[in-house]
Amino acid sequence: MKRYFLFILLALLPAQALPAESADSGKLDAKSGFPEITDKPFVVFNEGFTSAWVTRIVLQEDRSNFVIKDFMPGVCFGFTTHNMRPLNSTVRLAVYYPYASTFNGVPQKAKNVIRYAVDCFAGPVFQPDMWNYVRFNLAPGIHVLYQTGDRFCYIDLGAAALAGVEFPVSRGWTVLLDGLFAVDYGNLGTNAAMEPYDYVWEYQLSLSVRYSVKAPNRYSYLRAK
């Protein structure tokens, strides 16, 4: 019995004598002493063109509802984090010009030429790995819109969902096609006292490009020489 106990003890001693850092195959940081992080977090940027369609509805009992629709072209800018476990995040900013507006289908002529809108979306992004040459992005998040008009300054706040497709053109260049749908509370602006809205929603469609050296495309349509 003593021989068996001595054999087990000798078998366990080498494992206990190993230093803690040898269990990790990576290099140790000279300053902290912890294993060095090889996949460091970083962000990639994209920019392009976008359009938004905003619908605001005031319910009526004895007549048809008031439906106000705005069409706004603009430009967008965004960034997405990488190597941020457990989830990466995306932020999208857009600047729009309220180009056209209708009231119950009738076009409305704007009196004020200086009009603009600023839009923001942020949330965690899911990137399912399904195909090599077409990648998908899905992101639920928070949506905010600030829009100036002839009568009011609108502030919309709500929830949104973004769905995007990435096309890896080359090793560094990627084309992105994104669609966004938001359901907002539209009574945070100056319209709240005189013209509160019962329903507010918004569609967005954007086409943008991204160039990145840190996040190259492993598979692409155009291969480098």
PDB file of C-alpha atoms in Angstrom:
ATOM      1  CA  MET A   1       0.000   0.000   0.000  1.00  0.00           C
ATOM      2  CA  LYS A   2       2.872   2.373   0.782  1.00  0.00           C
ATOM      3  CA  ARG A   3       4.420   1.669  -2.609  1.00  0.00           C
ATOM      4  CA  TYR A   4       1.211   2.653  -4.406  1.00  0.00           C
ATOM      5  CA  PHE A   5       0.909   5.844  -2.340  1.00  0.00           C
ATOM      6  CA  LEU A   6       4.539   6.768  -3.098  1.00  0.00           C
ATOM      7  CA  PHE A   7       4.020   6.149  -6.825  1.00  0.00           C
ATOM      8  CA  ILE A   8       0.937   8.432  -6.926  1.00  0.00           C
ATOM      9  CA  LEU A   9       2.787  11.141  -4.983  1.00  0.00           C
ATOM     10  CA  LEU A  10       5.756  11.046  -7.378  1.00  0.00           C
ATOM     11  CA  ALA A  11       3.386  11.250 -10.346  1.00  0.00           C
ATOM     12  CA  LEU A  12       1.719  14.359  -8.992  1.00  0.00           C
ATOM     13  CA  LEU A  13       4.862  16.224  -7.988  1.00  0.00           C
ATOM     14  CA  PRO A  14       6.034  17.217 -11.501  1.00  0.00           C
ATOM     15  CA  ALA A  15       2.659  18.723 -12.358  1.00  0.00           C
ATOM     16  CA  GLN A  16       2.673  20.776  -9.146  1.00  0.00           C
ATOM     17  CA  ALA A  17       6.231  21.909  -9.742  1.00  0.00           C
ATOM     18  CA  LEU A  18       5.404  23.470 -13.134  1.00  0.00           C
ATOM     19  CA  PRO A  19       5.302  27.284 -13.060  1.00  0.00           C
ATOM     20  CA  ALA A  20       1.903  28.868 -13.612  1.00  0.00           C
ATOM     21  CA  GLU A  21       2.925  30.694 -16.802  1.00  0.00           C
ATOM     22  CA  SER A  22       4.010  27.479 -18.558  1.00  0.00           C
ATOM     23  CA  ALA A  23       0.380  26.362 -18.781  1.00  0.00           C
ATOM     24  CA  ASP A  24      -0.139  29.066 -21.372  1.00  0.00           C
ATOM     25  CA  SER A  25       1.642  28.660 -24.671  1.00  0.00           C
ATOM     26  CA  GLY A  26       1.541  32.392 -25.418  1.00  0.00           C
ATOM     27  CA  LYS A  27       4.128  34.976 -24.535  1.00  0.00           C
ATOM     28  CA  LEU A  28       4.015  36.900 -21.264  1.00  0.00           C
ATOM     29  CA  ASP A  29       3.731  40.647 -21.173  1.00  0.00           C
ATOM     30  CA  ALA A  30       6.945  42.164 -19.762  1.00  0.00           C
ATOM     31  CA  LYS A  31       5.109  44.792 -17.696  1.00  0.00           C
ATOM     32  CA  SER A  32       2.056  42.971 -16.347  1.00  0.00           C
ATOM     33  CA  GLY A  33       3.324  39.395 -16.301  1.00  0.00           C
ATOM     34  CA  PHE A  34       0.053  38.119 -17.756  1.00  0.00           C
ATOM     35  CA  PRO A  35      -0.238  36.304 -21.089  1.00  0.00           C
ATOM     36  CA  GLU A  36       0.065  38.751 -23.968  1.00  0.00           C
ATOM     37  CA  ILE A  37      -3.144  39.446 -25.888  1.00  0.00           C
ATOM     38  CA  THR A  38      -2.540  38.591 -29.520  1.00  0.00           C
ATOM     39  CA  ASP A  39      -6.034  39.436 -30.849  1.00  0.00           C
ATOM     40  CA  LYS A  40      -6.274  43.002 -29.603  1.00  0.00           C
ATOM     41  CA  PRO A  41      -9.563  44.897 -29.962  1.00  0.00           C
ATOM     42  CA  PHE A  42      -9.838  47.372 -32.838  1.00  0.00           C
ATOM     43  CA  VAL A  43     -12.493  49.153 -34.892  1.00  0.00           C
ATOM     44  CA  VAL A  44     -13.195  49.319 -38.621  1.00  0.00           C
ATOM     45  CA  PHE A  45     -14.881  52.286 -40.304  1.00  0.00           C
ATOM     46  CA  ASN A  46     -17.266  52.607 -43.225  1.00  0.00           C
ATOM     47  CA  GLU A  47     -18.877  55.536 -45.025  1.00  0.00           C
ATOM     48  CA  GLY A  48     -21.382  55.963 -47.829  1.00  0.00           C
ATOM     49  CA  PHE A  49     -24.788  57.229 -48.925  1.00  0.00           C
ATOM     50  CA  THR A  50     -28.141  56.632 -47.279  1.00  0.00           C
ATOM     51  CA  SER A  51     -31.838  57.463 -47.526  1.00  0.00           C
ATOM     52  CA  ALA A  52     -34.580  57.546 -44.904  1.00  0.00           C
ATOM     53  CA  TRP A  53     -38.370  57.388 -45.057  1.00  0.00           C
ATOM     54  CA  VAL A  54     -40.121  58.654 -41.903  1.00  0.00           C
ATOM     55  CA  THR A  55     -43.839  58.145 -41.246  1.00  0.00           C
ATOM     56  CA  ARG A  56     -45.769  59.985 -38.523  1.00  0.00           C
ATOM     57  CA  ILE A  57     -49.459  59.276 -37.854  1.00  0.00           C
ATOM     58  CA  VAL A  58     -52.072  61.172 -35.817  1.00  0.00           C
ATOM     59  CA  LEU A  59     -55.169  59.041 -35.227  1.00  0.00           C
ATOM     60  CA  GLN A  60     -58.589  60.581 -35.939  1.00  0.00           C
ATOM     61  CA  GLU A  61     -62.020  59.269 -34.900  1.00  0.00           C
ATOM     62  CA  ASP A  62     -64.429  60.987 -37.314  1.00  0.00           C
ATOM     63  CA  ARG A  63     -62.192  61.260 -40.382  1.00  0.00           C
ATOM     64  CA  SER A  64     -59.131  59.718 -41.999  1.00  0.00           C
ATOM     65  CA  ASN A  65     -55.922  59.724 -39.991  1.00  0.00           C
ATOM     66  CA  PHE A  66     -53.286  62.408 -40.450  1.00  0.00           C
ATOM     67  CA  VAL A  67     -50.290  60.772 -42.158  1.00  0.00           C
ATOM     68  CA  ILE A  68     -47.091  62.791 -42.565  1.00  0.00           C
ATOM     69  CA  LYS A  69     -44.280  61.242 -44.585  1.00  0.00           C
ATOM     70  CA  ASP A  70     -40.760  62.607 -45.109  1.00  0.00           C
ATOM     71  CA  PHE A  71     -38.108  61.473 -47.566  1.00  0.00           C
ATOM     72  CA  MET A  72     -34.524  62.375 -46.666  1.00  0.00           C
ATOM     73  CA  PRO A  73     -31.333  61.556 -48.612  1.00  0.00           C
ATOM     74  CA  GLY A  74     -27.986  61.874 -46.869  1.00  0.00           C
ATOM     75  CA  VAL A  75     -24.587  60.465 -45.997  1.00  0.00           C
ATOM     76  CA  CYS A  76     -23.644  57.951 -43.319  1.00  0.00           C
ATOM     77  CA  PHE A  77     -20.617  57.031 -41.263  1.00  0.00           C
ATOM     78  CA  GLY A  78     -20.173  54.068 -38.963  1.00  0.00           C
ATOM     79  CA  PHE A  79     -17.757  51.840 -37.138  1.00  0.00           C
ATOM     80  CA  THR A  80     -17.795  48.293 -35.799  1.00  0.00           C
ATOM     81  CA  THR A  81     -15.623  46.783 -33.074  1.00  0.00           C
ATOM     82  CA  HIS A  82     -13.643  43.573 -33.479  1.00  0.00           C
ATOM     83  CA  ASN A  83     -12.286  41.113 -30.892  1.00  0.00           C
ATOM     84  CA  MET A  84     -14.617  42.460 -28.198  1.00  0.00           C
ATOM     85  CA  ARG A  85     -15.985  39.349 -26.547  1.00  0.00           C
ATOM     86  CA  PRO A  86     -18.664  38.205 -26.046  1.00  0.00           C
ATOM     87  CA  LEU A  87     -20.255  40.583 -28.572  1.00  0.00           C
ATOM     88  CA  ASN A  88     -19.006  43.251 -30.924  1.00  0.00           C
ATOM     89  CA  SER A  89     -20.850  46.549 -31.253  1.00  0.00           C
ATOM     90  CA  THR A  90     -21.718  48.859 -34.120  1.00  0.00           C
ATOM     91  CA  VAL A  91     -22.477  52.581 -34.218  1.00  0.00           C
ATOM     92  CA  ARG A  92     -23.981  54.334 -37.239  1.00  0.00           C
ATOM     93  CA  LEU A  93     -24.313  58.084 -37.722  1.00  0.00           C
ATOM     94  CA  ALA A  94     -26.156  59.750 -40.596  1.00  0.00           C
ATOM     95  CA  VAL A  95     -26.867  63.314 -41.692  1.00  0.00           C
ATOM     96  CA  TYR A  96     -29.956  63.876 -43.836  1.00  0.00           C
ATOM     97  CA  TYR A  97     -31.600  66.660 -45.773  1.00  0.00           C
ATOM     98  CA  PRO A  98     -35.447  66.602 -45.585  1.00  0.00           C
ATOM     99  CA  TYR A  99     -36.021  66.706 -49.336  1.00  0.00           C
ATOM    100  CA  ALA A 100     -39.733  65.929 -49.709  1.00  0.00           C
ATOM    101  CA  SER A 101     -42.765  65.786 -47.423  1.00  0.00           C
ATOM    102  CA  THR A 102     -46.382  64.733 -47.914  1.00  0.00           C
ATOM    103  CA  PHE A 103     -49.559  65.106 -45.853  1.00  0.00           C
ATOM    104  CA  ASN A 104     -52.084  62.352 -46.582  1.00  0.00           C
ATOM    105  CA  GLY A 105     -50.377  61.835 -49.919  1.00  0.00           C
ATOM    106  CA  VAL A 106     -50.365  65.534 -50.906  1.00  0.00           C
ATOM    107  CA  PRO A 107     -46.880  67.046 -51.436  1.00  0.00           C
ATOM    108  CA  GLN A 108     -46.054  69.890 -49.058  1.00  0.00           C
ATOM    109  CA  LYS A 109     -43.890  72.801 -50.175  1.00  0.00           C
ATOM    110  CA  ALA A 110     -41.233  73.706 -47.635  1.00  0.00           C
ATOM    111  CA  LYS A 111     -40.863  77.333 -46.565  1.00  0.00           C
ATOM    112  CA  ASN A 112     -37.537  76.993 -44.791  1.00  0.00           C
ATOM    113  CA  VAL A 113     -34.638  75.971 -47.052  1.00  0.00           C
ATOM    114  CA  ILE A 114     -32.193  75.364 -44.193  1.00  0.00           C
ATOM    115  CA  ARG A 115     -33.347  72.006 -42.880  1.00  0.00           C
ATOM    116  CA  TYR A 116     -31.417  68.968 -41.693  1.00  0.00           C
ATOM    117  CA  ALA A 117     -31.680  65.776 -39.690  1.00  0.00           C
ATOM    118  CA  VAL A 118     -29.167  63.816 -37.618  1.00  0.00           C
ATOM    119  CA  ASP A 119     -29.674  60.109 -37.033  1.00  0.00           C
ATOM    120  CA  CYS A 120     -27.873  57.701 -34.692  1.00  0.00           C
ATOM    121  CA  PHE A 121     -28.076  53.947 -34.183  1.00  0.00           C
ATOM    122  CA  ALA A 122     -26.046  51.829 -31.752  1.00  0.00           C
ATOM    123  CA  GLY A 123     -26.219  48.229 -30.608  1.00  0.00           C
ATOM    124  CA  PRO A 124     -24.537  44.830 -30.416  1.00  0.00           C
ATOM    125  CA  VAL A 125     -23.917  43.124 -33.738  1.00  0.00           C
ATOM    126  CA  PHE A 126     -24.264  39.442 -34.582  1.00  0.00           C
ATOM    127  CA  GLN A 127     -22.251  38.153 -37.534  1.00  0.00           C
ATOM    128  CA  PRO A 128     -23.296  34.599 -38.468  1.00  0.00           C
ATOM    129  CA  ASP A 129     -20.631  32.758 -40.422  1.00  0.00           C
ATOM    130  CA  MET A 130     -22.643  31.173 -43.235  1.00  0.00           C
ATOM    131  CA  TRP A 131     -20.908  31.874 -46.552  1.00  0.00           C
ATOM    132  CA  ASN A 132     -17.417  32.979 -47.511  1.00  0.00           C
ATOM    133  CA  TYR A 133     -18.243  35.515 -50.205  1.00  0.00           C
ATOM    134  CA  VAL A 134     -21.375  37.032 -48.647  1.00  0.00           C
ATOM    135  CA  ARG A 135     -21.460  37.994 -44.976  1.00  0.00           C
ATOM    136  CA  PHE A 136     -24.435  39.043 -42.858  1.00  0.00           C
ATOM    137  CA  ASN A 137     -24.762  41.489 -39.980  1.00  0.00           C
ATOM    138  CA  LEU A 138     -27.727  41.609 -37.581  1.00  0.00           C
ATOM    139  CA  ALA A 139     -27.941  44.284 -34.893  1.00  0.00           C
ATOM    140  CA  PRO A 140     -30.763  45.252 -32.514  1.00  0.00           C
ATOM    141  CA  GLY A 141     -30.247  48.600 -30.840  1.00  0.00           C
ATOM    142  CA  ILE A 142     -31.330  52.104 -29.899  1.00  0.00           C
ATOM    143  CA  HIS A 143     -32.338  54.701 -32.482  1.00  0.00           C
ATOM    144  CA  VAL A 144     -32.386  58.499 -32.146  1.00  0.00           C
ATOM    145  CA  LEU A 145     -33.450  61.048 -34.777  1.00  0.00           C
ATOM    146  CA  TYR A 146     -33.304  64.835 -34.560  1.00  0.00           C
ATOM    147  CA  GLN A 147     -35.035  66.588 -37.457  1.00  0.00           C
ATOM    148  CA  THR A 148     -35.769  70.241 -38.146  1.00  0.00           C
ATOM    149  CA  GLY A 149     -38.832  71.355 -40.105  1.00  0.00           C
ATOM    150  CA  ASP A 150     -40.953  74.369 -40.943  1.00  0.00           C
ATOM    151  CA  ARG A 151     -43.111  74.060 -37.830  1.00  0.00           C
ATOM    152  CA  PHE A 152     -41.344  71.803 -35.340  1.00  0.00           C
ATOM    153  CA  CYS A 153     -38.060  70.290 -34.304  1.00  0.00           C
ATOM    154  CA  TYR A 154     -38.656  66.560 -34.014  1.00  0.00           C
ATOM    155  CA  ILE A 155     -36.876  64.246 -31.587  1.00  0.00           C
ATOM    156  CA  ASP A 156     -37.629  60.557 -32.090  1.00  0.00           C
ATOM    157  CA  LEU A 157     -36.352  57.881 -29.716  1.00  0.00           C
ATOM    158  CA  GLY A 158     -37.002  54.159 -29.911  1.00  0.00           C
ATOM    159  CA  ALA A 159     -35.840  50.681 -30.812  1.00  0.00           C
ATOM    160  CA  ALA A 160     -34.443  49.613 -34.167  1.00  0.00           C
ATOM    161  CA  ALA A 161     -33.075  46.609 -35.995  1.00  0.00           C
ATOM    162  CA  LEU A 162     -30.324  46.709 -38.604  1.00  0.00           C
ATOM    163  CA  ALA A 163     -29.739  43.984 -41.183  1.00  0.00           C
ATOM    164  CA  GLY A 164     -26.752  44.211 -43.492  1.00  0.00           C
ATOM    165  CA  VAL A 165     -24.935  42.297 -46.197  1.00  0.00           C
ATOM    166  CA  GLU A 166     -21.191  42.563 -46.857  1.00  0.00           C
ATOM    167  CA  PHE A 167     -19.597  41.860 -50.234  1.00  0.00           C
ATOM    168  CA  PRO A 168     -15.791  41.346 -50.021  1.00  0.00           C
ATOM    169  CA  VAL A 169     -14.616  42.914 -53.273  1.00  0.00           C
ATOM    170  CA  SER A 170     -10.884  42.632 -52.569  1.00  0.00           C
ATOM    171  CA  ARG A 171      -8.610  41.888 -49.641  1.00  0.00           C
ATOM    172  CA  GLY A 172      -9.026  45.350 -48.147  1.00  0.00           C
ATOM    173  CA  TRP A 173     -12.203  46.723 -49.757  1.00  0.00           C
ATOM    174  CA  THR A 174     -15.742  45.692 -48.776  1.00  0.00           C
ATOM    175  CA  VAL A 175     -19.126  46.935 -50.015  1.00  0.00           C
ATOM    176  CA  LEU A 176     -21.925  47.086 -47.437  1.00  0.00           C
ATOM    177  CA  LEU A 177     -25.664  47.175 -48.075  1.00  0.00           C
ATOM    178  CA  ASP A 178     -27.671  47.912 -44.912  1.00  0.00           C
ATOM    179  CA  GLY A 179     -31.341  48.238 -44.109  1.00  0.00           C
ATOM    180  CA  LEU A 180     -32.733  49.655 -40.870  1.00  0.00           C
ATOM    181  CA  PHE A 181     -36.232  49.739 -39.412  1.00  0.00           C
ATOM    182  CA  ALA A 182     -37.075  51.769 -36.304  1.00  0.00           C
ATOM    183  CA  VAL A 183     -40.195  52.202 -34.187  1.00  0.00           C
ATOM    184  CA  ASP A 184     -39.941  55.450 -32.229  1.00  0.00           C
ATOM    185  CA  TYR A 185     -41.669  57.619 -29.691  1.00  0.00           C
ATOM    186  CA  GLY A 186     -42.035  60.879 -31.598  1.00  0.00           C
ATOM    187  CA  ASN A 187     -43.207  63.345 -28.941  1.00  0.00           C
ATOM    188  CA  LEU A 188     -39.948  64.532 -27.414  1.00  0.00           C
ATOM    189  CA  GLY A 189     -39.623  67.592 -29.675  1.00  0.00           C
ATOM    190  CA  THR A 190     -41.513  70.842 -29.978  1.00  0.00           C
ATOM    191  CA  ASN A 191     -44.450  69.058 -31.622  1.00  0.00           C
ATOM    192  CA  ALA A 192     -45.438  67.409 -28.311  1.00  0.00           C
ATOM    193  CA  ALA A 193     -47.811  70.194 -27.184  1.00  0.00           C
ATOM    194  CA  MET A 194     -49.498  71.052 -30.500  1.00  0.00           C
ATOM    195  CA  GLU A 195     -49.229  67.927 -32.653  1.00  0.00           C
ATOM    196  CA  PRO A 196     -48.462  64.722 -30.737  1.00  0.00           C
ATOM    197  CA  TYR A 197     -48.091  61.608 -32.853  1.00  0.00           C
ATOM    198  CA  ASP A 198     -49.587  58.227 -32.097  1.00  0.00           C
ATOM    199  CA  TYR A 199     -47.262  56.200 -34.306  1.00  0.00           C
ATOM    200  CA  VAL A 200     -43.820  56.940 -35.689  1.00  0.00           C
ATOM    201  CA  TRP A 201     -41.643  54.586 -37.684  1.00  0.00           C
ATOM    202  CA  GLU A 202     -38.735  54.887 -40.074  1.00  0.00           C
ATOM    203  CA  TYR A 203     -37.043  52.938 -42.861  1.00  0.00           C
ATOM    204  CA  GLN A 204     -33.432  53.445 -43.906  1.00  0.00           C
ATOM    205  CA  LEU A 205     -31.362  52.056 -46.740  1.00  0.00           C
ATOM    206  CA  SER A 206     -27.638  52.704 -47.145  1.00  0.00           C
ATOM    207  CA  LEU A 207     -24.818  51.745 -49.484  1.00  0.00           C
ATOM    208  CA  SER A 208     -21.307  52.197 -48.099  1.00  0.00           C
ATOM    209  CA  VAL A 209     -17.742  50.978 -48.443  1.00  0.00           C
ATOM    210  CA  ARG A 210     -15.052  49.943 -46.008  1.00  0.00           C
ATOM    211  CA  TYR A 211     -11.291  49.709 -46.360  1.00  0.00           C
ATOM    212  CA  SER A 212      -9.397  47.946 -43.609  1.00  0.00           C
ATOM    213  CA  VAL A 213      -5.892  46.587 -43.198  1.00  0.00           C
ATOM    214  CA  LYS A 214      -6.485  45.120 -39.725  1.00  0.00           C
ATOM    215  CA  ALA A 215      -9.543  43.138 -40.838  1.00  0.00           C
ATOM    216  CA  PRO A 216      -8.688  41.860 -44.343  1.00  0.00           C
ATOM    217  CA  ASN A 217     -11.054  39.691 -46.315  1.00  0.00           C
ATOM    218  CA  ARG A 218      -9.878  36.101 -46.350  1.00  0.00           C
ATOM    219  CA  TYR A 219     -12.132  35.417 -49.330  1.00  0.00           C
ATOM    220  CA  SER A 220     -12.756  38.079 -51.972  1.00  0.00           C
ATOM    221  CA  TYR A 221     -13.967  38.453 -55.553  1.00  0.00           C
ATOM    222  CA  LEU A 222     -10.717  40.065 -56.703  1.00  0.00           C
ATOM    223  CA  ARG A 223      -7.562  38.333 -55.568  1.00  0.00           C
ATOM    224  CA  ALA A 224      -4.323  40.269 -55.108  1.00  0.00           C
ATOM    225  CA  LYS A 225      -1.407  39.406 -57.330  1.00  0.00           C
TER     226      LYS A 225
END
